[in-house]
XYZ file of N, CA, C and O in Angstrom:
420
model
N 34.394 253.435 -66.079
C 34.843 254.420 -66.677
C 33.454 255.497 -67.380
O 33.024 255.444 -68.098
N 34.475 256.593 -66.468
C 33.320 257.640 -67.732
C 33.770 258.383 -68.821
O 35.331 258.323 -68.830
N 33.605 258.145 -69.402
C 33.905 259.001 -70.840
C 34.323 260.478 -71.083
O 33.832 261.133 -70.545
N 34.741 261.234 -71.780
C 34.535 262.804 -71.907
C 32.899 262.708 -72.689
O 32.072 263.408 -72.134
N 32.208 262.343 -73.124
C 31.084 262.540 -73.440
C 30.502 262.336 -72.918
O 29.163 263.511 -72.140
N 30.304 261.633 -71.672
C 29.627 261.270 -70.543
C 29.796 262.178 -69.398
O 28.033 262.899 -69.221
N 30.840 263.193 -69.227
C 31.071 263.575 -68.458
C 31.054 265.054 -69.456
O 30.389 265.340 -68.033
N 30.722 265.560 -69.674
C 30.650 266.747 -70.287
C 29.311 266.660 -70.337
O 28.757 267.464 -70.320
N 28.237 265.788 -70.653
C 26.824 265.959 -71.297
C 26.279 265.910 -69.392
O 25.674 266.385 -69.085
N 27.083 264.908 -68.655
C 26.479 265.035 -68.103
C 26.958 266.851 -66.946
O 25.772 267.317 -65.947
N 28.364 267.817 -66.578
C 28.132 268.061 -66.614
C 26.357 269.496 -67.140
O 26.632 270.836 -66.451
N 26.760 269.269 -68.820
C 26.142 270.352 -69.181
C 24.314 270.565 -68.672
O 23.820 271.391 -68.480
N 23.827 268.837 -68.394
C 22.229 268.657 -68.027
C 22.387 269.512 -66.089
O 21.870 269.346 -65.862
N 23.821 269.208 -65.887
C 23.372 269.656 -63.820
C 24.072 271.137 -63.524
O 23.435 271.859 -62.932
N 24.519 271.667 -64.736
C 24.953 273.569 -64.718
C 23.571 273.802 -65.726
O 23.376 274.191 -65.397
N 24.796 274.335 -67.055
C 24.465 274.690 -67.667
C 25.384 274.211 -69.595
O 26.644 273.446 -69.196
N 24.493 274.132 -70.505
C 24.765 273.810 -71.329
C 26.141 273.877 -72.500
O 26.388 273.729 -72.496
N 26.704 275.615 -71.336
C 27.710 275.662 -71.941
C 28.354 275.537 -70.835
O 29.525 276.389 -71.686
N 28.494 275.370 -69.862
C 29.297 275.465 -69.089
C 30.828 274.488 -69.420
O 32.147 275.506 -69.050
N 30.470 273.700 -70.426
C 32.057 273.404 -70.767
C 33.004 274.026 -71.738
O 33.808 273.798 -72.791
N 31.756 275.135 -72.595
C 32.954 276.158 -73.794
C 34.180 277.094 -73.097
O 34.885 276.035 -73.452
N 34.515 277.063 -71.772
C 35.749 277.233 -71.565
C 36.835 275.981 -71.279
O 38.188 276.090 -71.753
N 36.986 275.047 -71.832
C 37.931 274.250 -72.171
C 38.414 273.838 -72.673
O 37.738 273.611 -74.121
N 39.483 273.704 -72.416
C 41.331 273.564 -73.513
C 40.672 272.212 -73.623
O 40.677 271.301 -72.567
N 41.561 271.146 -74.240
C 42.124 270.422 -74.756
C 42.265 269.588 -73.329
O 42.269 268.433 -72.903
N 43.835 270.312 -73.221
C 43.983 269.678 -71.938
C 43.240 270.054 -70.569
O 43.468 268.724 -69.598
N 43.044 271.220 -70.350
C 41.284 270.609 -69.989
C 40.879 268.973 -69.664
O 40.408 268.768 -68.355
N 39.754 269.095 -70.540
C 39.245 268.353 -71.424
C 39.955 266.621 -70.297
O 39.720 265.509 -69.781
N 41.143 266.217 -71.022
C 42.258 265.640 -70.464
C 41.993 264.869 -69.096
O 41.938 264.285 -68.678
N 43.037 266.780 -68.410
C 42.377 265.954 -66.797
C 40.963 265.813 -66.069
O 40.994 264.859 -64.554
N 39.705 266.772 -67.234
C 38.498 266.769 -66.239
C 37.712 265.232 -66.073
O 38.300 263.636 -65.121
N 38.668 264.546 -67.649
C 38.626 263.512 -67.577
C 38.915 261.847 -66.183
O 38.147 260.900 -65.543
N 40.556 262.649 -66.696
C 41.341 261.768 -65.722
C 41.190 261.410 -64.674
O 41.061 260.404 -62.996
N 41.640 263.041 -63.982
C 40.327 262.819 -62.979
C 38.702 262.026 -61.657
O 38.365 262.044 -61.822
N 37.949 262.055 -63.052
C 36.246 261.589 -62.912
C 37.452 259.650 -62.790
O 36.400 259.990 -61.438
N 37.876 259.831 -63.759
C 38.170 258.115 -63.375
C 39.221 258.621 -62.217
O 38.735 256.265 -62.239
N 39.756 258.791 -61.751
C 39.867 258.528 -60.408
C 39.771 258.502 -59.565
O 40.066 258.036 -58.455
N 37.975 258.827 -59.698
C 37.246 258.825 -57.757
C 37.081 258.149 -57.783
O 36.643 257.751 -56.275
N 37.046 256.279 -58.583
C 36.738 254.813 -58.021
C 37.839 254.504 -56.543
O 37.451 254.505 -55.838
N 38.870 255.818 -57.275
C 40.342 254.823 -56.395
C 39.986 255.054 -54.597
O 40.939 255.220 -54.070
N 39.761 257.246 -54.601
C 39.508 257.706 -54.317
C 38.160 258.500 -53.535
O 37.500 259.098 -52.636
N 37.484 256.856 -53.379
C 36.005 257.120 -53.031
C 35.771 257.599 -50.803
O 35.316 257.409 -50.627
N 37.153 257.408 -50.919
C 36.684 256.129 -49.502
C 38.059 257.522 -48.630
O 38.718 257.744 -48.970
N 38.071 257.709 -47.245
C 39.708 258.998 -47.085
C 40.957 258.327 -46.154
O 41.663 259.007 -46.541
N 40.280 256.946 -46.320
C 40.719 256.121 -45.784
C 41.658 255.852 -47.396
O 43.181 254.263 -47.385
N 41.463 255.370 -48.031
C 42.950 256.020 -50.110
C 44.266 256.145 -49.320
O 44.441 256.918 -48.874
N 45.157 255.503 -50.656
C 45.964 255.586 -50.182
C 46.043 257.467 -50.905
O 45.836 257.463 -51.260
N 47.162 258.455 -49.829
C 47.536 259.918 -49.963
C 47.846 259.748 -51.247
O 47.748 261.041 -51.845
N 49.538 259.225 -51.651
C 49.554 260.130 -53.051
C 48.627 259.616 -53.880
O 48.956 260.282 -54.413
N 46.839 259.142 -53.847
C 46.088 258.242 -55.256
C 45.223 260.593 -55.619
O 45.548 261.011 -55.803
N 45.411 261.734 -53.507
C 45.162 261.838 -54.106
C 46.445 263.377 -53.837
O 45.743 264.294 -54.530
N 47.217 263.340 -54.622
C 48.200 263.956 -53.882
C 48.018 263.275 -55.865
O 48.051 264.871 -56.053
N 47.596 262.735 -56.126
C 47.416 261.982 -58.100
C 46.550 263.359 -58.135
O 46.700 264.106 -59.326
N 45.264 263.203 -57.638
C 43.846 264.242 -57.606
C 44.598 265.150 -57.819
O 43.819 266.181 -59.076
N 45.423 266.181 -56.890
C 45.555 267.230 -57.051
C 46.456 268.275 -58.402
O 45.849 268.972 -58.567
N 47.217 266.891 -58.782
C 48.551 267.047 -59.941
C 47.061 267.086 -61.174
O 48.144 268.133 -61.981
N 46.467 266.502 -61.548
C 45.418 266.467 -62.317
C 44.827 267.383 -62.542
O 44.521 268.297 -63.395
N 44.095 268.180 -61.493
C 43.425 268.722 -61.462
C 44.449 270.276 -61.539
O 44.094 270.872 -62.320
N 45.139 270.180 -61.063
C 46.276 271.605 -61.532
C 46.450 271.482 -62.744
O 47.441 272.836 -63.123
N 46.538 270.549 -63.580
C 46.730 271.000 -64.969
C 45.207 271.384 -65.482
O 46.228 272.317 -67.230
N 43.850 271.889 -65.447
C 43.775 272.749 -66.066
C 42.750 273.640 -65.703
O 44.204 274.231 -64.679
N 43.080 274.415 -66.898
C 42.906 276.176 -66.015
C 42.398 276.626 -64.613
O 41.429 275.580 -64.288
N 42.488 277.810 -64.403
C 41.554 277.601 -62.497
C 40.437 277.887 -62.868
O 39.917 277.483 -62.049
N 40.111 278.735 -63.452
C 38.996 279.297 -63.872
C 37.981 277.734 -64.358
O 36.503 277.883 -64.185
N 38.637 276.898 -64.578
C 37.363 275.671 -65.740
C 38.128 274.046 -64.407
O 37.626 273.083 -64.772
N 38.781 274.627 -63.112
C 38.749 273.596 -61.994
C 37.465 273.104 -60.989
O 37.527 272.059 -60.667
N 36.695 274.478 -61.339
C 35.513 274.223 -61.059
C 34.200 273.200 -61.166
O 33.368 272.328 -60.181
N 34.895 272.654 -62.253
C 33.855 271.699 -63.557
C 34.598 270.218 -62.901
O 33.901 269.072 -62.467
N 35.575 270.217 -62.365
C 36.039 268.932 -62.151
C 35.235 269.063 -60.577
O 35.774 267.109 -60.241
N 35.718 269.692 -59.702
C 34.666 269.749 -58.593
C 33.133 269.364 -58.753
O 33.331 267.879 -57.985
N 32.414 270.050 -60.008
C 31.075 268.686 -59.628
C 31.158 267.815 -60.416
O 30.267 266.888 -59.767
N 31.880 267.526 -61.043
C 31.622 265.756 -61.531
C 32.956 265.071 -60.597
O 32.659 264.170 -61.215
N 33.098 264.871 -59.521
C 32.821 264.506 -59.115
C 31.540 263.535 -58.920
O 31.617 262.542 -58.215
N 31.120 263.740 -58.661
C 29.576 263.826 -57.672
C 29.349 262.406 -59.747
O 27.708 261.722 -59.332
N 30.174 262.343 -60.386
C 29.987 261.568 -62.047
C 29.702 260.688 -61.944
O 29.149 259.824 -62.770
N 30.834 260.305 -61.117
C 31.728 259.661 -60.789
C 30.856 258.375 -59.426
O 30.177 257.341 -58.717
N 31.324 259.739 -57.690
C 30.408 259.002 -56.565
C 29.390 259.754 -56.891
O 28.039 260.333 -57.037
N 29.423 260.121 -55.383
C 27.385 260.977 -54.565
C 28.658 262.892 -54.490
O 30.073 263.198 -54.162
N 27.190 263.160 -53.979
C 27.502 264.442 -53.435
C 28.376 264.975 -52.626
O 29.785 265.968 -52.702
N 28.571 264.398 -51.627
C 29.800 264.457 -49.950
C 30.835 264.504 -50.658
O 31.483 264.958 -50.216
N 31.443 263.554 -51.372
C 32.399 262.663 -51.823
C 33.114 264.689 -52.046
O 34.660 264.143 -52.147
N 32.523 265.435 -52.549
C 33.431 266.230 -53.246
C 34.275 266.839 -52.738
O 35.347 267.632 -52.495
N 33.801 267.594 -51.603
C 34.003 268.240 -50.512
C 35.635 267.051 -50.347
O 36.738 268.188 -49.585
N 35.602 266.174 -49.935
C 36.253 265.306 -48.825
C 37.294 265.210 -50.003
O 38.645 265.212 -49.006
N 37.290 264.605 -50.478
C 38.239 264.253 -51.981
C 38.941 265.753 -52.336
O 40.166 265.872 -52.619
N 37.980 267.040 -52.517
C 38.772 268.343 -52.846
C 39.888 268.108 -51.924
O 41.372 269.313 -51.833
N 39.612 268.468 -50.072
C 40.276 268.784 -49.578
C 41.590 267.709 -50.086
O 42.964 268.249 -49.024
N 41.194 266.064 -49.282
C 42.540 265.558 -49.506
C 43.360 265.632 -50.531
O 44.791 265.252 -49.805
N 42.939 266.280 -51.353
C 44.084 266.588 -52.451
C 45.236 267.492 -52.335
O 45.593 268.197 -53.362
N 44.069 268.498 -51.101
C 44.889 269.150 -51.047
C 44.348 270.994 -51.857
O 45.401 271.478 -52.057
N 43.610 270.603 -52.502
C 43.381 271.689 -53.268
C 42.752 272.761 -52.736
O 41.444 272.791 -51.895
N 43.273 273.669 -53.686
C 42.014 275.375 -52.397
C 41.145 275.583 -51.989
O 40.673 275.100 -53.382
N 40.522 276.096 -52.005
C 38.713 275.829 -51.402
C 38.037 277.007 -52.630
O 37.152 277.020 -53.154
N 39.569 278.093 -53.063
C 38.829 279.407 -53.792
C 38.588 278.292 -54.979
O 38.308 279.447 -55.760
N 38.843 277.326 -55.784
C 38.765 276.661 -56.680
C 37.329 275.961 -57.009
O 36.909 275.854 -57.535
N 36.752 275.776 -55.624
C 35.265 275.262 -55.577
C 34.322 275.910 -56.629
O 35.243 277.319 -55.317
N 33.920 275.958 -56.686
C 32.495 276.680 -57.743
C 32.596 277.423 -56.379
O 31.769 276.754 -55.116
N 31.029 278.517 -56.703
C 29.993 279.059 -55.645
C 28.331 278.492 -56.202
O 27.462 279.163 -55.520
N 28.797 278.225 -57.140
C 27.695 277.526 -57.849
C 27.345 276.495 -57.773
O 27.876 275.677 -57.710
N 26.049 276.121 -57.453
C 25.251 274.106 -57.358
C 24.892 274.017 -59.185
O 24.584 274.685 -59.578
N 24.732 272.379 -58.641
C 24.509 271.458 -59.763
C 22.689 271.988 -59.659
O 22.321 271.792 -58.262
N 22.498 271.465 -60.799
C 20.581 271.609 -60.381
C 20.521 270.794 -59.402
O 19.418 270.554 -59.472
N 20.929 269.489 -59.586
C 20.142 267.986 -59.028
C 21.254 268.336 -57.712
O 20.601 267.575 -57.360
N 21.626 268.727 -57.442
C 22.625 268.869 -56.075
C 21.699 268.108 -54.536
O 20.631 269.423 -54.316
N 21.474 268.049 -53.793
C 21.079 267.389 -53.038
C 21.320 268.927 -51.776
O 22.954 268.866 -51.677
């Protein structure tokens, strides 16, 4: 399980050191929880209620910070998992960031 410090450091290394500035404490709690749930939903065959839970957790973040949750999926899994998890969680495509991570494939 990743700690808040590990996740924020990963995001800053892959995006920008200031990318985490807009996060509130609620955003951080939801971000950490979403990343740590990823191990249970790394396959599309995972129980649908876990994807529902992921979506509910990410929706607790401010809309403009949810893109960090999208990218943070790759902190725990692989780059392609981001779209699969986002879609199965029922999260809006317009909440996905338009920018790429530095080390994204």
